[in-house]
CSV table of C-alpha atoms in Angstrom, one decimal:
chain,number,residue,atom,x,y,z
I,1,VAL,CA,1.4,-1.8,8.0
I,2,GLU,CA,4.8,-1.4,9.5
I,3,ARG,CA,7.8,-2.4,7.3
I,4,GLU,CA,10.7,-1.2,9.5
I,5,PRO,CA,10.6,0.8,12.7
I,6,SER,CA,9.0,4.2,11.8
I,7,GLN,CA,8.2,3.0,8.2
I,8,TRP,CA,4.4,2.9,8.0
I,9,TYR,CA,2.2,2.4,4.9
I,10,VAL,CA,-1.5,2.9,4.4
I,11,GLY,CA,-3.7,2.0,1.4
I,12,GLY,CA,-7.3,2.2,0.1
I,13,THR,CA,-9.5,2.8,-2.9
I,14,MET,CA,-10.8,6.1,-4.2
I,15,ALA,CA,-14.5,5.6,-4.7
I,16,ALA,CA,-16.0,6.5,-8.1
I,17,PHE,CA,-19.7,6.1,-8.2
I,18,SER,CA,-19.8,8.5,-11.2
I,19,GLY,CA,-17.1,10.0,-13.4
I,20,PRO,CA,-13.7,8.4,-13.8
I,21,PRO,CA,-13.2,4.7,-12.7
I,22,PRO,CA,-12.0,4.0,-9.2
I,23,PHE,CA,-8.4,3.3,-8.4
I,24,GLY,CA,-6.3,2.0,-5.5
I,25,TRP,CA,-3.5,3.8,-3.7
I,26,VAL,CA,-0.7,3.3,-1.2
I,27,GLN,CA,1.1,5.9,0.8
I,28,ARG,CA,4.2,5.8,3.1
I,29,ILE,CA,3.4,8.2,5.9
I,30,ASP,CA,5.2,10.1,8.6
I,31,LEU,CA,4.0,8.5,11.9
I,32,GLU,CA,4.1,11.9,13.8
I,33,THR,CA,2.3,14.1,11.3
I,34,LEU,CA,0.5,11.5,9.2
I,35,GLU,CA,1.6,13.4,6.1
I,36,PRO,CA,2.5,11.3,3.0
I,37,LEU,CA,6.2,10.8,2.4
I,38,ALA,CA,5.6,8.8,-0.8
I,39,ALA,CA,2.6,7.9,-2.8
I,40,SER,CA,1.9,5.2,-5.4
I,41,PRO,CA,0.5,6.1,-8.8
I,42,GLU,CA,-3.2,5.4,-9.3
I,43,LEU,CA,-3.5,1.6,-9.2
I,44,PRO,CA,-6.1,-0.1,-11.4
I,45,CYS,CA,-8.7,-2.0,-9.5
I,46,GLY,CA,-10.9,-3.3,-12.3
I,47,GLU,CA,-13.9,-1.0,-11.7
I,48,HIS,CA,-14.3,-2.5,-8.2
I,49,VAL,CA,-14.7,-0.2,-5.2
I,50,TRP,CA,-13.3,-2.2,-2.3
I,51,CYS,CA,-10.9,-1.5,0.5
I,52,GLY,CA,-8.4,-4.2,-0.4
I,53,SER,CA,-5.3,-4.8,1.7
I,54,ILE,CA,-1.5,-4.3,1.8
I,55,LEU,CA,1.3,-6.3,3.3
I,56,VAL,CA,5.1,-6.2,3.5
I,57,HIS,CA,6.7,-9.1,1.7
I,58,ALA,CA,9.8,-10.9,3.2
I,59,ASP,CA,11.9,-9.2,0.5
I,60,GLY,CA,10.8,-5.8,1.7
I,61,SER,CA,8.5,-4.9,-1.1
I,62,ILE,CA,4.9,-3.8,-0.6
I,63,LEU,CA,2.1,-5.9,-1.9
I,64,SER,CA,-1.4,-4.4,-2.5
I,65,VAL,CA,-4.5,-6.3,-3.6
I,66,ASN,CA,-7.3,-4.0,-4.6
I,67,GLY,CA,-10.4,-5.0,-6.6
I,68,SER,CA,-9.2,-7.5,-9.2
I,69,TYR,CA,-5.5,-6.5,-9.3
I,70,LEU,CA,-2.4,-7.3,-7.3
I,71,HIS,CA,0.6,-4.9,-7.3
I,72,ARG,CA,4.1,-5.2,-6.0
I,73,LEU,CA,5.5,-1.8,-5.1
I,74,ASP,CA,8.9,-0.4,-4.4
I,75,PRO,CA,9.1,0.4,-0.7
I,76,ASP,CA,10.9,3.7,-1.2
I,77,ASP,CA,9.1,5.5,-3.9
I,78,LEU,CA,6.0,3.2,-4.2
I,79,SER,CA,6.5,2.8,-8.0
I,80,VAL,CA,4.9,-0.3,-9.5
I,81,LEU,CA,7.3,-3.1,-9.9
I,82,VAL,CA,4.8,-5.7,-11.0
I,83,GLU,CA,1.1,-5.5,-11.9
I,84,ARG,CA,-1.1,-8.6,-12.3
I,85,ARG,CA,-4.8,-8.7,-13.1
I,86,LEU,CA,-6.3,-11.5,-11.0
I,87,PRO,CA,-8.1,-14.4,-12.8
I,88,VAL,CA,-11.6,-13.7,-11.4
I,89,ASP,CA,-13.2,-10.3,-12.2
I,90,ARG,CA,-14.4,-9.5,-8.8
I,91,SER,CA,-13.3,-7.7,-5.6
I,92,HIS,CA,-10.6,-9.5,-3.7
I,93,ASN,CA,-10.5,-8.5,-0.1
I,94,GLY,CA,-7.1,-9.6,1.2
I,95,LEU,CA,-3.9,-11.5,0.9
I,96,LEU,CA,-4.4,-14.2,3.5
């Protein structure tokens, strides 16, 4: 998603079919090189492997839904501002 001109964010889930549990992630990327400029910590997803989605809130923060969790992230360093486990233990696919 684009937050401001030249501020692009991508997100996804690291699949874990064996070993450690899966986790979500968000990165702010350089549009020319596609290299990460900032990365979130590993975001819990409640053992669900699903792509999830991200959006830019009107206040400028980044929202990420992944598995059974919703995160509000700082747009600069992608630190977690708020983490909420969603009330239904299943994959949630979006924020619409």
